[in-house]
Coordinates of C-alpha atoms in Angstrom, one line a residue:
X189 CA -146.2 -138.3 -82.6
X190 CA -144.8 -138.7 -79.1
X191 CA -144.1 -142.0 -78.8
X192 CA -146.4 -143.7 -75.8
X193 CA -144.5 -145.7 -73.0
X194 CA -147.7 -146.4 -71.0
X195 CA -147.1 -150.8 -70.8
X196 CA -143.5 -150.3 -72.4
X197 CA -141.0 -152.4 -71.2
X198 CA -137.6 -149.6 -70.0
X199 CA -134.1 -150.6 -68.9
X200 CA -132.2 -148.0 -66.7
X201 CA -128.9 -148.5 -65.8
X202 CA -127.2 -146.0 -62.9
X203 CA -130.9 -146.1 -61.8
X204 CA -130.6 -147.1 -58.2
X205 CA -129.7 -143.0 -57.4
X206 CA -129.4 -139.4 -59.0
X207 CA -130.7 -139.1 -61.5
X208 CA -131.6 -142.6 -62.5
X209 CA -133.2 -142.6 -60.0
X210 CA -135.5 -139.5 -61.1
X211 CA -135.7 -140.7 -64.7
X212 CA -137.0 -143.9 -62.8
X213 CA -140.1 -142.1 -61.2
X214 CA -141.0 -139.7 -64.1
X215 CA -140.9 -143.5 -66.2
X216 CA -143.8 -145.4 -63.7
X217 CA -145.9 -142.4 -63.5
X218 CA -146.3 -142.6 -67.2
X219 CA -147.0 -146.0 -67.3
X220 CA -143.6 -147.5 -68.0
X221 CA -142.5 -150.8 -66.6
X222 CA -139.2 -150.6 -65.1
X223 CA -135.8 -152.4 -64.9
X224 CA -132.8 -151.2 -62.3
X225 CA -129.7 -152.0 -63.0
X226 CA -127.4 -150.8 -60.7
X227 CA -123.7 -152.5 -59.0
X228 CA -125.4 -152.0 -55.1
X229 CA -128.0 -154.5 -54.2
X230 CA -129.5 -152.1 -51.3
X231 CA -129.7 -148.7 -52.6
X232 CA -131.9 -151.5 -55.7
X233 CA -133.8 -152.4 -53.0
X234 CA -134.5 -149.5 -52.1
X235 CA -135.3 -147.7 -55.7
X236 CA -137.3 -149.6 -56.3
X237 CA -139.5 -149.7 -52.8
X238 CA -140.0 -146.0 -53.5
X239 CA -140.9 -146.1 -57.1
X240 CA -142.7 -149.7 -55.9
X241 CA -145.4 -146.9 -53.8
X242 CA -145.5 -145.4 -57.0
X243 CA -147.8 -147.4 -59.1
X244 CA -148.1 -151.3 -59.6
X245 CA -145.7 -153.0 -57.8
X246 CA -145.2 -156.2 -60.7
X247 CA -143.8 -152.6 -62.7
X248 CA -140.3 -152.5 -61.1
X249 CA -137.6 -155.2 -61.3
X250 CA -134.2 -155.1 -60.6
X251 CA -130.8 -156.2 -61.2
X252 CA -127.4 -155.7 -60.3
X253 CA -125.0 -156.2 -62.8
X254 CA -121.4 -154.4 -62.8
X255 CA -121.5 -153.0 -66.3
X256 CA -117.9 -152.8 -67.3
X257 CA -118.1 -157.1 -67.7
X258 CA -119.8 -157.4 -70.6
X259 CA -120.3 -161.3 -70.4
X260 CA -122.5 -159.6 -66.7
X261 CA -124.0 -157.7 -68.8
X262 CA -125.5 -159.9 -71.5
X263 CA -126.0 -162.1 -68.2
X264 CA -128.3 -159.0 -67.2
X265 CA -130.1 -158.2 -70.5
X266 CA -131.8 -162.1 -70.7
X267 CA -132.9 -161.5 -67.2
X268 CA -134.3 -158.0 -67.0
X269 CA -136.0 -159.7 -70.8
X270 CA -137.2 -163.4 -68.6
X271 CA -139.4 -159.7 -65.8
X272 CA -140.2 -157.8 -68.1
X273 CA -140.2 -158.8 -72.3
X274 CA -138.2 -157.2 -74.8
X275 CA -137.2 -154.3 -73.8
X276 CA -138.7 -150.4 -75.5
X277 CA -136.7 -148.2 -74.2
X278 CA -133.0 -148.0 -73.2
X279 CA -131.2 -145.1 -70.6
X280 CA -127.9 -145.4 -70.4
X281 CA -127.6 -143.8 -68.0
X282 CA -124.3 -145.4 -65.7
X283 CA -121.6 -143.3 -65.0
X284 CA -118.1 -142.5 -62.1
X285 CA -116.4 -139.5 -62.1
X286 CA -113.9 -139.0 -61.4
X287 CA -111.7 -135.6 -59.3
X288 CA -108.6 -134.7 -59.5
X289 CA -105.4 -133.1 -61.9
X290 CA -103.8 -135.3 -64.3
X291 CA -101.2 -135.6 -61.9
X292 CA -102.7 -138.0 -60.0
X293 CA -104.5 -139.4 -62.1
X294 CA -103.6 -143.2 -64.6
X295 CA -104.4 -144.8 -66.9
X296 CA -106.5 -147.5 -65.5
X297 CA -108.4 -143.8 -64.7
X298 CA -109.1 -143.4 -68.3
X299 CA -109.4 -148.1 -69.7
X300 CA -112.3 -147.6 -66.9
X301 CA -114.1 -144.4 -67.4
X302 CA -114.0 -145.5 -71.1
X303 CA -115.3 -149.3 -70.3
X304 CA -118.1 -147.7 -67.2
X305 CA -119.0 -144.3 -70.8
X306 CA -118.6 -145.7 -73.9
X307 CA -118.7 -149.9 -73.8
X308 CA -121.2 -149.9 -71.5
X309 CA -124.0 -148.2 -73.5
X310 CA -122.4 -149.8 -77.1
X311 CA -123.1 -153.5 -74.9
X312 CA -126.7 -152.7 -74.0
X313 CA -127.5 -151.0 -77.4
X314 CA -125.9 -153.7 -79.4
X315 CA -127.9 -155.7 -76.9
X316 CA -131.3 -154.2 -77.7
X317 CA -131.1 -154.3 -81.1
X318 CA -132.6 -156.9 -82.9
X319 CA -135.5 -157.5 -80.6
X320 CA -136.7 -153.2 -80.6
X321 CA -136.3 -153.6 -85.0
X322 CA -138.4 -157.1 -85.0
X323 CA -141.2 -154.9 -82.4
X324 CA -141.0 -152.0 -85.6
X325 CA -138.4 -149.5 -83.2
X326 CA -137.7 -148.0 -80.3
X327 CA -135.8 -145.2 -77.7
X328 CA -132.2 -145.1 -76.5
X329 CA -131.1 -142.1 -74.7
X330 CA -127.9 -141.7 -73.7
X331 CA -126.9 -140.1 -71.3
X332 CA -123.7 -138.1 -72.0
X333 CA -122.5 -134.9 -70.7
X334 CA -121.3 -131.4 -71.8
X335 CA -118.2 -132.5 -70.4
X336 CA -118.1 -134.5 -73.9
X337 CA -118.6 -131.3 -75.4
X338 CA -116.2 -128.6 -74.1
X339 CA -113.7 -131.4 -72.2
X340 CA -113.3 -130.2 -68.2
X341 CA -109.7 -130.0 -66.5
X342 CA -109.8 -131.6 -63.8
X343 CA -112.0 -134.1 -65.3
X344 CA -110.1 -135.8 -68.4
X345 CA -110.9 -139.3 -67.7
X346 CA -114.4 -138.5 -67.9
X347 CA -114.5 -136.5 -69.6
X348 CA -112.6 -138.7 -72.4
X349 CA -115.1 -141.0 -72.3
X350 CA -118.2 -139.5 -71.9
X351 CA -116.9 -137.5 -75.5
X352 CA -116.7 -141.4 -77.0
X353 CA -119.6 -141.4 -76.5
X354 CA -121.4 -138.5 -77.8
X355 CA -119.3 -139.5 -81.0
X356 CA -121.2 -143.0 -80.5
X357 CA -124.4 -142.4 -80.1
X358 CA -124.6 -139.4 -82.5
X359 CA -123.3 -141.9 -84.8
X360 CA -125.4 -145.0 -84.2
X361 CA -128.8 -143.1 -84.9
X362 CA -127.5 -142.3 -88.0
X363 CA -127.6 -146.2 -88.8
X364 CA -130.8 -147.1 -86.8
X365 CA -133.2 -144.1 -87.4
X366 CA -134.3 -146.3 -90.8
X367 CA -134.8 -149.4 -88.4
X368 CA -137.3 -147.0 -86.1
X369 CA -135.4 -147.1 -83.1
X370 CA -134.1 -143.0 -82.2
X371 CA -131.3 -142.3 -80.1
X372 CA -131.1 -139.1 -78.2
X373 CA -128.1 -137.9 -76.4
X374 CA -128.1 -135.7 -74.1
X375 CA -125.7 -133.6 -72.5
X376 CA -126.2 -132.6 -69.1
X377 CA -124.7 -129.4 -67.7
X378 CA -124.4 -129.5 -63.1
X379 CA -127.3 -131.3 -61.8
X380 CA -128.4 -131.4 -58.0
X381 CA -128.6 -135.0 -58.2
X382 CA -126.6 -135.2 -54.7
X383 CA -123.7 -137.1 -56.8
X384 CA -120.6 -136.1 -55.6
X385 CA -120.2 -138.1 -52.7
X386 CA -120.1 -140.6 -54.9
X387 CA -117.2 -139.3 -56.7
X388 CA -114.5 -139.8 -56.6
X389 CA -111.1 -137.7 -55.8
X390 CA -107.2 -138.2 -56.8
X391 CA -104.5 -135.5 -55.9
X392 CA -105.4 -132.7 -52.7
X393 CA -109.3 -134.6 -51.4
X394 CA -110.7 -131.8 -50.1
X395 CA -109.9 -129.4 -52.3
X396 CA -111.5 -130.9 -55.5
X397 CA -114.3 -132.1 -52.9
X398 CA -115.1 -128.6 -52.4
X399 CA -114.6 -126.5 -55.9
X400 CA -116.4 -129.3 -56.6
X401 CA -119.7 -129.9 -54.8
X402 CA -120.1 -126.5 -54.4
X403 CA -120.0 -125.6 -58.4
X404 CA -122.7 -128.6 -58.4
X405 CA -125.4 -126.7 -55.6
X406 CA -125.3 -123.8 -57.0
X407 CA -128.5 -122.3 -58.6
X408 CA -128.1 -120.6 -61.1
X409 CA -124.1 -123.4 -62.6
X410 CA -126.5 -126.3 -62.1
X411 CA -130.2 -127.8 -62.7
X412 CA -132.4 -129.7 -60.7
X413 CA -132.6 -133.4 -60.9
X414 CA -136.5 -133.5 -61.1
X415 CA -136.8 -130.7 -64.6
X416 CA -134.1 -132.9 -66.2
X417 CA -135.1 -135.8 -65.8
X418 CA -138.4 -134.5 -67.4
X419 CA -136.7 -132.5 -70.0
X420 CA -134.8 -136.0 -71.4
X421 CA -137.6 -137.6 -70.8
X422 CA -139.6 -135.6 -73.6
X423 CA -137.2 -135.6 -75.3
X424 CA -137.0 -139.5 -74.6
X425 CA -140.3 -139.5 -76.3
X426 CA -139.9 -137.0 -79.0
X427 CA -137.5 -139.2 -81.1
X428 CA -135.4 -135.7 -80.4
X429 CA -131.7 -136.4 -81.1
X430 CA -129.4 -134.4 -79.3
X431 CA -129.5 -132.7 -75.8
X432 CA -127.9 -129.6 -73.6
X433 CA -129.8 -129.5 -70.3
X434 CA -128.9 -126.0 -68.5
X435 CA -127.6 -122.7 -70.0
X436 CA -124.7 -122.8 -68.6
X437 CA -124.3 -126.4 -70.7
X438 CA -125.9 -124.0 -73.6
X439 CA -123.1 -122.0 -73.6
X440 CA -120.4 -123.4 -73.6
X441 CA -120.9 -125.8 -76.1
X442 CA -122.6 -122.3 -78.7
X443 CA -119.3 -121.0 -78.3
X444 CA -117.2 -123.6 -77.8
X445 CA -118.4 -124.3 -81.8
X446 CA -118.0 -120.7 -83.1
X447 CA -114.4 -119.6 -80.6
X448 CA -112.8 -122.8 -79.6
X449 CA -109.3 -120.8 -79.4
X450 CA -111.1 -118.1 -76.8
X451 CA -112.6 -121.6 -74.7
X452 CA -109.6 -123.0 -74.9
X453 CA -107.9 -120.0 -73.4
X454 CA -110.2 -119.7 -70.9
X455 CA -110.0 -123.0 -69.5
X456 CA -105.9 -123.1 -69.9
X457 CA -106.7 -120.0 -66.8
X458 CA -110.2 -122.2 -65.0
X459 CA -106.5 -124.1 -64.5
X460 CA -104.3 -122.8 -63.0
X461 CA -107.6 -121.6 -60.4
X462 CA -107.9 -125.4 -59.9
X463 CA -105.7 -127.0 -56.5
X464 CA -102.8 -129.1 -57.2
X465 CA -101.9 -132.3 -56.1
X466 CA -100.3 -136.1 -57.6
X467 CA -101.5 -137.9 -55.0
X468 CA -103.1 -141.1 -56.3
X469 CA -105.4 -142.2 -53.6
X470 CA -108.4 -142.4 -54.7
X471 CA -110.7 -140.3 -52.0
X472 CA -114.8 -140.6 -52.3
X473 CA -116.6 -137.4 -52.3
X474 CA -118.0 -138.4 -48.2
X475 CA -114.6 -139.5 -47.5
X476 CA -112.9 -135.9 -48.4
X477 CA -115.3 -133.4 -46.8
X478 CA -113.7 -130.3 -45.2
X479 CA -113.7 -127.3 -43.1
X480 CA -115.5 -126.1 -46.6
X481 CA -118.1 -128.9 -47.3
X482 CA -120.5 -129.6 -46.2
X483 CA -121.3 -125.2 -46.1
X484 CA -124.7 -123.1 -47.1
X485 CA -123.6 -123.2 -49.6
X486 CA -124.3 -126.8 -50.5
X487 CA -127.3 -127.2 -49.4
X488 CA -129.1 -127.7 -53.0
X489 CA -127.2 -130.5 -53.4
X490 CA -127.4 -131.5 -49.8
X491 CA -131.5 -131.3 -49.9
X492 CA -130.6 -133.9 -53.0
X493 CA -128.7 -136.4 -51.8
X494 CA -131.6 -137.4 -49.6
X495 CA -134.0 -137.5 -52.2
X496 CA -132.7 -139.3 -55.0
X497 CA -130.9 -142.2 -52.6
X498 CA -127.0 -141.2 -52.5
X499 CA -126.8 -141.7 -48.5

């Protein structure tokens, strides 16, 4: 029997834009009360304003929080409980994408990705575990990535930390399922959320942004964020253990399981086609636009930017 979301209290990290905002729309439409957590108060205000027009204003609360800081997470969880009550549904969606070759990355890049993609979800899951047990169960969705199943060149800090999240999520599901706390590990492929503008570029900034933004926008390679959000919430309602989104992601995961050596060689060849450069300076996607991007090839991503509060 599906978990009924109407009247439930849901917390979404990274909920002010992109996929997080799409997930919030689905939850509000299903009658849940939603708490959005992100760093940017202005983004949160815009997202909450839109969501409150879809349902009761009392169904949406926001909280600005630095999810790389443990004490900030603890304070955020307490404030959300004060505003909504015990959390029934947790979606760990907050993320950061760093694009560039290994030569441009520093240890700090890997540490920052681990804090946000692994230790922040760990802290939020531990923070809601007791109240979910007391209430007879709950639902958690951890938004990992196909990059946490198949490590992709020029996304090493991202992929390494998403691998950690996949392992954490699957292991915690096995331990918490006896308390009827069901965790769904989500591994999306490319999604048209509008997020390339917020991604951090290193190395040859313009060329890195070009390949990443174009890949993120092509219909055959990427999935719309609206469709992805619907599938994620459906899997969460069912208590489904895992979900891989998008045909290319499913093919990549299957191929890596059957023929990992072949996939490794293919990724090595793909890496030779990617830009070179060791510039460690960080530029956002918005600062890395060029004659290649934006272009007609990124039209779908540009539309997603407007829809999902990425501008």
